[in-house]
Amino acid sequence: MPRGRYSLHDPHDHTPLAEERFHCAPGPSGWRYVSQLTTPSGPPPSGPTAPSGTGHEGAVGQGTSVGSVDLALDDRGRPIRLELHASGWQVRAAALDGVTWVRTDPTGEHATEGNVRAHAFTGSSPAFLVATARLLRLTPDASATRVRLVAFTDPVLAPRTLDQSWALITREAHATDNGPLTVEEYQVTALDTGEQHTVHLSGDVVLSAPGIELEDLESPPSVFT
């Protein structure tokens, strides 16, 4: 069960946005990711850092709690449950007739429901990158695959439908003290703007992506079969 900490920052000017302490694990029925987000406790990341191993379940570090993520996938990578909290807003969602969600305002007096013919969800959490890769299950020799996602955007979890193209560029095994570590490099393209970026994953851990730095990792990534 990997546990650790990501730092989230603006991919353009590196303004620190939050720290996300997480734990995740695969199971017989799929995969689950749970995290707590807090205000940043240090300067913005300036480059790649090596995992050092200090993550703890439910820890909020030195910052103030600003949100949480609870995502569960079935064995095919579909989101069977999603719960997000941010700035007092709440979203509960799942794959149902496409994807369906209920968004509740901070007062709890009003709730709006949405439904879109899409494949899954996305957002600022690294969990969504792992989830999309798990859903698509690409191979290096396959052509790019188009996917429609509903993004819940910060800071008020506003829903937005977007289309992306994902391609698995390489899958390589790297020797480590704990055995081989398989790293996958994905090229992700925003189909409305043509903007491209690279995502590196190992199992259910994001090693690097725009706006995301893996700061600590207590145990090796899980291996998906």
C-alpha atoms as an extended CHARMM CRD file, in Angstrom:
* protein
*
       225  EXT
         1         1  MET       CA              0.0000000000        0.0000000000        0.0000000000  PROA      1               0.0000000000
         2         2  PRO       CA              1.9090000000        3.0730000000       -1.1840000000  PROA      2               0.0000000000
         3         3  ARG       CA              1.7930000000        6.0630000000        1.1410000000  PROA      3               0.0000000000
         4         4  GLY       CA              3.4440000000        9.3780000000        0.5100000000  PROA      4               0.0000000000
         5         5  ARG       CA              3.1920000000       13.0490000000       -0.2670000000  PROA      5               0.0000000000
         6         6  TYR       CA              2.8660000000       15.0670000000       -3.4460000000  PROA      6               0.0000000000
         7         7  SER       CA              3.3810000000       18.7960000000       -3.7590000000  PROA      7               0.0000000000
         8         8  LEU       CA              1.0420000000       20.5550000000       -6.1890000000  PROA      8               0.0000000000
         9         9  HSD       CA              2.0380000000       23.7910000000       -7.8860000000  PROA      9               0.0000000000
        10        10  ASP       CA              1.0600000000       25.9960000000      -10.8100000000  PROA      10              0.0000000000
        11        11  PRO       CA              2.7300000000       24.3870000000      -13.8570000000  PROA      11              0.0000000000
        12        12  HSD       CA              3.4420000000       27.7950000000      -15.3950000000  PROA      12              0.0000000000
        13        13  ASP       CA              4.9210000000       29.9290000000      -12.6100000000  PROA      13              0.0000000000
        14        14  HSD       CA              5.5070000000       27.2160000000       -9.9450000000  PROA      14              0.0000000000
        15        15  THR       CA              3.3530000000       28.9520000000       -7.3410000000  PROA      15              0.0000000000
        16        16  PRO       CA              2.7800000000       26.3430000000       -4.5940000000  PROA      16              0.0000000000
        17        17  LEU       CA             -0.8780000000       25.3470000000       -4.3350000000  PROA      17              0.0000000000
        18        18  ALA       CA             -1.1500000000       22.4670000000       -1.8730000000  PROA      18              0.0000000000
        19        19  GLU       CA              0.3880000000       19.3350000000       -0.4450000000  PROA      19              0.0000000000
        20        20  GLU       CA             -1.4320000000       16.0370000000       -0.8900000000  PROA      20              0.0000000000
        21        21  ARG       CA             -0.7590000000       13.1850000000        1.5390000000  PROA      21              0.0000000000
        22        22  PHE       CA             -2.1090000000        9.9420000000        0.1410000000  PROA      22              0.0000000000
        23        23  HSD       CA             -2.4140000000        6.2160000000        0.4550000000  PROA      23              0.0000000000
        24        24  CYS       CA             -3.7200000000        3.8470000000       -2.2220000000  PROA      24              0.0000000000
        25        25  ALA       CA             -3.9800000000        0.1500000000       -2.9240000000  PROA      25              0.0000000000
        26        26  PRO       CA             -5.3330000000       -2.3080000000       -5.4830000000  PROA      26              0.0000000000
        27        27  GLY       CA             -7.7480000000       -5.0050000000       -4.3970000000  PROA      27              0.0000000000
        28        28  PRO       CA             -9.7730000000       -7.8670000000       -5.8700000000  PROA      28              0.0000000000
        29        29  SER       CA            -12.4850000000       -5.4520000000       -7.0250000000  PROA      29              0.0000000000
        30        30  GLY       CA            -10.3250000000       -2.5760000000       -8.2820000000  PROA      30              0.0000000000
        31        31  TRP       CA             -8.2650000000        0.2700000000       -6.7770000000  PROA      31              0.0000000000
        32        32  ARG       CA             -8.8050000000        2.9660000000       -4.1440000000  PROA      32              0.0000000000
        33        33  TYR       CA             -7.0120000000        6.2490000000       -3.4750000000  PROA      33              0.0000000000
        34        34  VAL       CA             -7.5490000000        8.4390000000       -0.4020000000  PROA      34              0.0000000000
        35        35  SER       CA             -5.8080000000       11.7300000000        0.3290000000  PROA      35              0.0000000000
        36        36  GLN       CA             -5.8670000000       14.8940000000        2.4170000000  PROA      36              0.0000000000
        37        37  LEU       CA             -4.8530000000       18.2510000000        0.9460000000  PROA      37              0.0000000000
        38        38  THR       CA             -3.2550000000       20.9800000000        3.0470000000  PROA      38              0.0000000000
        39        39  THR       CA             -1.8250000000       24.4250000000        2.4250000000  PROA      39              0.0000000000
        40        40  PRO       CA              1.8100000000       24.3390000000        1.2260000000  PROA      40              0.0000000000
        41        41  SER       CA              4.4080000000       24.2180000000        3.9800000000  PROA      41              0.0000000000
        42        42  GLY       CA              7.4460000000       25.2690000000        1.9830000000  PROA      42              0.0000000000
        43        43  PRO       CA              8.7590000000       26.9210000000       -1.1870000000  PROA      43              0.0000000000
        44        44  PRO       CA              7.6690000000       25.6930000000       -4.6270000000  PROA      44              0.0000000000
        45        45  PRO       CA              9.5310000000       22.6520000000       -5.9460000000  PROA      45              0.0000000000
        46        46  SER       CA             12.4480000000       23.4920000000       -8.2060000000  PROA      46              0.0000000000
        47        47  GLY       CA             13.3110000000       20.0810000000       -9.6410000000  PROA      47              0.0000000000
        48        48  PRO       CA             12.9950000000       16.2920000000       -9.2530000000  PROA      48              0.0000000000
        49        49  THR       CA             13.3570000000       14.9330000000       -5.7370000000  PROA      49              0.0000000000
        50        50  ALA       CA             13.9910000000       11.4170000000       -4.5040000000  PROA      50              0.0000000000
        51        51  PRO       CA             11.3180000000        9.7180000000       -2.3690000000  PROA      51              0.0000000000
        52        52  SER       CA             12.4300000000        9.6170000000        1.2730000000  PROA      52              0.0000000000
        53        53  GLY       CA              9.5440000000        7.9160000000        3.0700000000  PROA      53              0.0000000000
        54        54  THR       CA              7.5800000000        9.9590000000        5.5900000000  PROA      54              0.0000000000
        55        55  GLY       CA              3.9210000000        9.6560000000        4.5080000000  PROA      55              0.0000000000
        56        56  HSD       CA              1.2480000000        8.8400000000        7.1170000000  PROA      56              0.0000000000
        57        57  GLU       CA             -2.4360000000        8.0740000000        6.6400000000  PROA      57              0.0000000000
        58        58  GLY       CA             -4.5980000000       11.0880000000        7.3990000000  PROA      58              0.0000000000
        59        59  ALA       CA             -1.6240000000       13.3180000000        8.2680000000  PROA      59              0.0000000000
        60        60  VAL       CA             -2.0640000000       16.9880000000        7.5190000000  PROA      60              0.0000000000
        61        61  GLY       CA              1.5200000000       18.1110000000        8.0690000000  PROA      61              0.0000000000
        62        62  GLN       CA              2.0720000000       21.7350000000        9.0930000000  PROA      62              0.0000000000
        63        63  GLY       CA             -0.5050000000       23.2090000000        6.7530000000  PROA      63              0.0000000000
        64        64  THR       CA             -4.2210000000       23.8070000000        7.1070000000  PROA      64              0.0000000000
        65        65  SER       CA             -6.6070000000       21.2630000000        5.6390000000  PROA      65              0.0000000000
        66        66  VAL       CA             -8.0650000000       22.5160000000        2.3580000000  PROA      66              0.0000000000
        67        67  GLY       CA             -9.6860000000       19.4190000000        0.8750000000  PROA      67              0.0000000000
        68        68  SER       CA             -9.7390000000       15.6840000000        0.3340000000  PROA      68              0.0000000000
        69        69  VAL       CA            -10.0330000000       13.0350000000       -2.3680000000  PROA      69              0.0000000000
        70        70  ASP       CA            -11.6070000000        9.5700000000       -2.1460000000  PROA      70              0.0000000000
        71        71  LEU       CA            -11.6420000000        7.6800000000       -5.4490000000  PROA      71              0.0000000000
        72        72  ALA       CA            -12.5150000000        4.0360000000       -6.0440000000  PROA      72              0.0000000000
        73        73  LEU       CA            -12.2340000000        2.2060000000       -9.3820000000  PROA      73              0.0000000000
        74        74  ASP       CA            -13.6290000000       -1.1500000000      -10.4100000000  PROA      74              0.0000000000
        75        75  ASP       CA            -11.4630000000       -3.8550000000      -11.9810000000  PROA      75              0.0000000000
        76        76  ARG       CA            -11.9330000000       -2.2600000000      -15.4170000000  PROA      76              0.0000000000
        77        77  GLY       CA            -10.7670000000        1.1540000000      -14.2540000000  PROA      77              0.0000000000
        78        78  ARG       CA            -14.2020000000        2.7870000000      -14.1490000000  PROA      78              0.0000000000
        79        79  PRO       CA            -14.9260000000        5.2190000000      -11.3060000000  PROA      79              0.0000000000
        80        80  ILE       CA            -17.4840000000        3.5250000000       -9.0770000000  PROA      80              0.0000000000
        81        81  ARG       CA            -17.2170000000        6.1920000000       -6.3680000000  PROA      81              0.0000000000
        82        82  LEU       CA            -15.6850000000        9.6510000000       -6.1380000000  PROA      82              0.0000000000
        83        83  GLU       CA            -15.9330000000       12.1220000000       -3.2800000000  PROA      83              0.0000000000
        84        84  LEU       CA            -14.1440000000       15.4830000000       -3.3880000000  PROA      84              0.0000000000
        85        85  HSD       CA            -14.0050000000       18.3240000000       -0.8700000000  PROA      85              0.0000000000
        86        86  ALA       CA            -12.5010000000       21.7660000000       -1.5290000000  PROA      86              0.0000000000
        87        87  SER       CA            -13.2040000000       25.2810000000       -0.1960000000  PROA      87              0.0000000000
        88        88  GLY       CA            -16.3580000000       24.0120000000        1.4840000000  PROA      88              0.0000000000
        89        89  TRP       CA            -17.7080000000       22.5380000000       -1.7500000000  PROA      89              0.0000000000
        90        90  GLN       CA            -18.4450000000       18.8370000000       -2.0980000000  PROA      90              0.0000000000
        91        91  VAL       CA            -18.8060000000       16.5300000000       -5.0940000000  PROA      91              0.0000000000
        92        92  ARG       CA            -20.1030000000       12.9530000000       -5.0450000000  PROA      92              0.0000000000
        93        93  ALA       CA            -19.8570000000       11.1630000000       -8.3690000000  PROA      93              0.0000000000
        94        94  ALA       CA            -19.7400000000        7.8090000000      -10.1570000000  PROA      94              0.0000000000
        95        95  ALA       CA            -19.8910000000        6.2020000000      -13.5830000000  PROA      95              0.0000000000
        96        96  LEU       CA            -23.6430000000        5.9860000000      -14.2270000000  PROA      96              0.0000000000
        97        97  ASP       CA            -25.2240000000        6.5340000000      -17.6540000000  PROA      97              0.0000000000
        98        98  GLY       CA            -21.8870000000        8.0390000000      -18.6560000000  PROA      98              0.0000000000
        99        99  VAL       CA            -20.7790000000        9.9040000000      -15.5420000000  PROA      99              0.0000000000
       100       100  THR       CA            -23.0830000000       11.4810000000      -12.9670000000  PROA      100             0.0000000000
       101       101  TRP       CA            -22.3510000000       13.8160000000      -10.0650000000  PROA      101             0.0000000000
       102       102  VAL       CA            -23.9610000000       15.9180000000       -7.3540000000  PROA      102             0.0000000000
       103       103  ARG       CA            -22.2100000000       19.1560000000       -6.3610000000  PROA      103             0.0000000000
       104       104  THR       CA            -23.1290000000       20.8140000000       -3.0570000000  PROA      104             0.0000000000
       105       105  ASP       CA            -22.3400000000       24.4090000000       -2.0540000000  PROA      105             0.0000000000
       106       106  PRO       CA            -20.5580000000       25.3330000000        1.2190000000  PROA      106             0.0000000000
       107       107  THR       CA            -23.8280000000       26.1730000000        2.9940000000  PROA      107             0.0000000000
       108       108  GLY       CA            -25.2560000000       22.7440000000        2.2140000000  PROA      108             0.0000000000
       109       109  GLU       CA            -28.5280000000       24.3480000000        1.1440000000  PROA      109             0.0000000000
       110       110  HSD       CA            -28.2210000000       23.8370000000       -2.6000000000  PROA      110             0.0000000000
       111       111  ALA       CA            -27.1470000000       20.8470000000       -4.6800000000  PROA      111             0.0000000000
       112       112  THR       CA            -26.9200000000       20.5500000000       -8.4460000000  PROA      112             0.0000000000
       113       113  GLU       CA            -26.8180000000       17.3080000000      -10.3900000000  PROA      113             0.0000000000
       114       114  GLY       CA            -24.9760000000       16.7710000000      -13.6470000000  PROA      114             0.0000000000
       115       115  ASN       CA            -24.6660000000       13.9890000000      -16.1970000000  PROA      115             0.0000000000
       116       116  VAL       CA            -22.4310000000       13.7760000000      -19.2600000000  PROA      116             0.0000000000
       117       117  ARG       CA            -21.6660000000       11.0420000000      -21.7720000000  PROA      117             0.0000000000
       118       118  ALA       CA            -18.0370000000       10.7720000000      -20.6970000000  PROA      118             0.0000000000
       119       119  HSD       CA            -15.6660000000        7.9840000000      -19.6630000000  PROA      119             0.0000000000
       120       120  ALA       CA            -14.3740000000        9.1920000000      -16.2960000000  PROA      120             0.0000000000
       121       121  PHE       CA            -13.3370000000       12.1640000000      -14.1560000000  PROA      121             0.0000000000
       122       122  THR       CA            -10.2090000000       14.2750000000      -13.7950000000  PROA      122             0.0000000000
       123       123  GLY       CA             -8.8910000000       17.1210000000      -11.6720000000  PROA      123             0.0000000000
       124       124  SER       CA             -5.7600000000       18.4130000000       -9.9820000000  PROA      124             0.0000000000
       125       125  SER       CA             -5.1240000000       15.2860000000       -7.8780000000  PROA      125             0.0000000000
       126       126  PRO       CA             -2.4840000000       12.8170000000       -9.1480000000  PROA      126             0.0000000000
       127       127  ALA       CA             -5.0980000000       10.1130000000       -8.5280000000  PROA      127             0.0000000000
       128       128  PHE       CA             -6.8680000000       11.0310000000      -11.7540000000  PROA      128             0.0000000000
       129       129  LEU       CA             -3.7640000000       10.4360000000      -13.8880000000  PROA      129             0.0000000000
       130       130  VAL       CA             -3.4050000000        6.9250000000      -12.4780000000  PROA      130             0.0000000000
       131       131  ALA       CA             -7.1290000000        6.3420000000      -12.9500000000  PROA      131             0.0000000000
       132       132  THR       CA             -7.1270000000        7.4200000000      -16.6020000000  PROA      132             0.0000000000
       133       133  ALA       CA             -4.1120000000        5.2590000000      -17.4040000000  PROA      133             0.0000000000
       134       134  ARG       CA             -5.7900000000        2.3480000000      -15.6370000000  PROA      134             0.0000000000
       135       135  LEU       CA             -8.9900000000        2.8800000000      -17.6320000000  PROA      135             0.0000000000
       136       136  LEU       CA             -7.2390000000        3.0190000000      -21.0200000000  PROA      136             0.0000000000
       137       137  ARG       CA             -4.6750000000        0.2230000000      -20.4470000000  PROA      137             0.0000000000
       138       138  LEU       CA             -2.5280000000        1.3100000000      -23.3550000000  PROA      138             0.0000000000
       139       139  THR       CA              0.4260000000       -0.5230000000      -24.8720000000  PROA      139             0.0000000000
       140       140  PRO       CA              3.5210000000        1.1240000000      -26.3690000000  PROA      140             0.0000000000
       141       141  ASP       CA              2.7020000000       -0.0740000000      -29.8890000000  PROA      141             0.0000000000
       142       142  ALA       CA             -0.9010000000        1.1810000000      -29.8180000000  PROA      142             0.0000000000
       143       143  SER       CA             -2.0730000000        4.4060000000      -31.4150000000  PROA      143             0.0000000000
       144       144  ALA       CA             -3.2150000000        7.3490000000      -29.2940000000  PROA      144             0.0000000000
       145       145  THR       CA             -6.6230000000        6.9090000000      -27.6670000000  PROA      145             0.0000000000
       146       146  ARG       CA             -9.2140000000        9.6340000000      -27.2380000000  PROA      146             0.0000000000
       147       147  VAL       CA            -10.9870000000        9.9410000000      -23.8880000000  PROA      147             0.0000000000
       148       148  ARG       CA            -13.7290000000       12.3070000000      -22.6890000000  PROA      148             0.0000000000
       149       149  LEU       CA            -13.4500000000       13.4070000000      -19.0660000000  PROA      149             0.0000000000
       150       150  VAL       CA            -15.3340000000       15.6350000000      -16.6490000000  PROA      150             0.0000000000
       151       151  ALA       CA            -12.8520000000       17.8470000000      -14.8010000000  PROA      151             0.0000000000
       152       152  PHE       CA            -13.6850000000       19.3040000000      -11.3910000000  PROA      152             0.0000000000
       153       153  THR       CA            -11.6540000000       22.4990000000      -11.3410000000  PROA      153             0.0000000000
       154       154  ASP       CA            -10.2700000000       24.3160000000       -8.3190000000  PROA      154             0.0000000000
       155       155  PRO       CA            -11.0660000000       26.1130000000       -6.1310000000  PROA      155             0.0000000000
       156       156  VAL       CA            -14.8410000000       25.4010000000       -6.1680000000  PROA      156             0.0000000000
       157       157  LEU       CA            -14.9650000000       22.0390000000       -7.9800000000  PROA      157             0.0000000000
       158       158  ALA       CA            -16.7220000000       23.4970000000      -11.0100000000  PROA      158             0.0000000000
       159       159  PRO       CA            -17.4130000000       20.7560000000      -13.6130000000  PROA      159             0.0000000000
       160       160  ARG       CA            -16.0350000000       21.0710000000      -17.1470000000  PROA      160             0.0000000000
       161       161  THR       CA            -16.1160000000       18.4820000000      -19.9370000000  PROA      161             0.0000000000
       162       162  LEU       CA            -12.9120000000       18.0470000000      -21.9330000000  PROA      162             0.0000000000
       163       163  ASP       CA            -11.3960000000       15.6770000000      -24.4760000000  PROA      163             0.0000000000
       164       164  GLN       CA             -7.8640000000       14.3410000000      -24.2920000000  PROA      164             0.0000000000
       165       165  SER       CA             -5.6790000000       12.0000000000      -26.3180000000  PROA      165             0.0000000000
       166       166  TRP       CA             -3.4110000000        9.5800000000      -24.4430000000  PROA      166             0.0000000000
       167       167  ALA       CA             -0.5160000000        7.5940000000      -25.8980000000  PROA      167             0.0000000000
       168       168  LEU       CA              1.9130000000        5.2870000000      -24.0810000000  PROA      168             0.0000000000
       169       169  ILE       CA              5.3440000000        6.2110000000      -25.4420000000  PROA      169             0.0000000000
       170       170  THR       CA              7.6240000000        3.8710000000      -23.4850000000  PROA      170             0.0000000000
       171       171  ARG       CA              7.5060000000        1.2450000000      -20.7580000000  PROA      171             0.0000000000
       172       172  GLU       CA             10.9000000000        0.5550000000      -19.1850000000  PROA      172             0.0000000000
       173       173  ALA       CA             12.1430000000       -1.4000000000      -16.1640000000  PROA      173             0.0000000000
       174       174  HSD       CA             14.7250000000        0.3170000000      -13.9520000000  PROA      174             0.0000000000
       175       175  ALA       CA             16.8620000000       -1.5110000000      -11.3910000000  PROA      175             0.0000000000
       176       176  THR       CA             16.3700000000       -0.4300000000       -7.7550000000  PROA      176             0.0000000000
       177       177  ASP       CA             17.3740000000       -1.7830000000       -4.3390000000  PROA      177             0.0000000000
       178       178  ASN       CA             13.8850000000       -3.2620000000       -4.0420000000  PROA      178             0.0000000000
       179       179  GLY       CA             13.8790000000       -4.8910000000       -7.4560000000  PROA      179             0.0000000000
       180       180  PRO       CA             12.9050000000       -3.6430000000      -10.9220000000  PROA      180             0.0000000000
       181       181  LEU       CA             10.7010000000       -0.5530000000      -11.1240000000  PROA      181             0.0000000000
       182       182  THR       CA              8.5730000000       -0.2680000000      -14.2630000000  PROA      182             0.0000000000
       183       183  VAL       CA              8.1310000000        3.3120000000      -15.4560000000  PROA      183             0.0000000000
       184       184  GLU       CA              5.6110000000        4.3120000000      -18.1200000000  PROA      184             0.0000000000
       185       185  GLU       CA              5.8390000000        7.5400000000      -20.1030000000  PROA      185             0.0000000000
       186       186  TYR       CA              2.5590000000        8.9090000000      -21.4850000000  PROA      186             0.0000000000
       187       187  GLN       CA              1.9870000000       11.7720000000      -23.8890000000  PROA      187             0.0000000000
       188       188  VAL       CA             -1.2660000000       13.5780000000      -23.1140000000  PROA      188             0.0000000000
       189       189  THR       CA             -2.7920000000       16.0270000000      -25.5940000000  PROA      189             0.0000000000
       190       190  ALA       CA             -5.6000000000       18.4870000000      -24.8940000000  PROA      190             0.0000000000
       191       191  LEU       CA             -7.7210000000       18.1800000000      -28.0290000000  PROA      191             0.0000000000
       192       192  ASP       CA             -9.2660000000       21.6560000000      -27.7440000000  PROA      192             0.0000000000
       193       193  THR       CA             -5.9030000000       23.4900000000      -27.6820000000  PROA      193             0.0000000000
       194       194  GLY       CA             -3.3900000000       20.9520000000      -28.9890000000  PROA      194             0.0000000000
       195       195  GLU       CA             -1.2430000000       21.4740000000      -25.8760000000  PROA      195             0.0000000000
       196       196  GLN       CA              0.8260000000       18.4060000000      -24.9910000000  PROA      196             0.0000000000
       197       197  HSD       CA              2.5030000000       17.2840000000      -21.7940000000  PROA      197             0.0000000000
       198       198  THR       CA              4.2660000000       14.1990000000      -20.4480000000  PROA      198             0.0000000000
       199       199  VAL       CA              3.2540000000       12.0430000000      -17.4930000000  PROA      199             0.0000000000
       200       200  HSD       CA              5.5030000000        9.4240000000      -15.8700000000  PROA      200             0.0000000000
       201       201  LEU       CA              3.8080000000        6.6800000000      -13.8380000000  PROA      201             0.0000000000
       202       202  SER       CA              5.0060000000        3.6390000000      -11.9590000000  PROA      202             0.0000000000
       203       203  GLY       CA              2.1170000000        1.4070000000      -10.9890000000  PROA      203             0.0000000000
       204       204  ASP       CA             -0.2610000000        3.5730000000       -8.9630000000  PROA      204             0.0000000000
       205       205  VAL       CA              2.2090000000        6.3800000000       -8.2280000000  PROA      205             0.0000000000
       206       206  VAL       CA              2.8050000000        9.5090000000      -10.3370000000  PROA      206             0.0000000000
       207       207  LEU       CA              6.5520000000       10.0760000000      -10.6060000000  PROA      207             0.0000000000
       208       208  SER       CA              6.2710000000       13.3670000000      -12.4850000000  PROA      208             0.0000000000
       209       209  ALA       CA              3.6580000000       15.4270000000      -14.3120000000  PROA      209             0.0000000000
       210       210  PRO       CA              3.0010000000       19.1310000000      -14.8870000000  PROA      210             0.0000000000
       211       211  GLY       CA              2.1800000000       20.7540000000      -11.5500000000  PROA      211             0.0000000000
       212       212  ILE       CA              2.9440000000       17.5760000000       -9.5690000000  PROA      212             0.0000000000
       213       213  GLU       CA              6.0770000000       16.5440000000       -7.6530000000  PROA      213             0.0000000000
       214       214  LEU       CA              6.4210000000       13.3050000000       -5.6890000000  PROA      214             0.0000000000
       215       215  GLU       CA              8.1230000000       14.4170000000       -2.4760000000  PROA      215             0.0000000000
       216       216  ASP       CA              7.9600000000       11.3220000000       -0.2460000000  PROA      216             0.0000000000
       217       217  LEU       CA              7.0930000000        7.6620000000       -0.7620000000  PROA      217             0.0000000000
       218       218  GLU       CA              6.9880000000        5.2080000000        2.1180000000  PROA      218             0.0000000000
       219       219  SER       CA              6.6770000000        1.9870000000        0.1050000000  PROA      219             0.0000000000
       220       220  PRO       CA              7.0450000000        0.9290000000       -3.5330000000  PROA      220             0.0000000000
       221       221  PRO       CA              4.2080000000        1.4650000000       -6.0060000000  PROA      221             0.0000000000
       222       222  SER       CA              1.6410000000       -1.2720000000       -6.4180000000  PROA      222             0.0000000000
       223       223  VAL       CA              1.9700000000       -3.4500000000       -9.5110000000  PROA      223             0.0000000000
       224       224  PHE       CA             -1.1940000000       -3.7530000000      -11.5800000000  PROA      224             0.0000000000
       225       225  THR       CA             -1.7400000000       -7.1430000000      -13.1870000000  PROA      225             0.0000000000
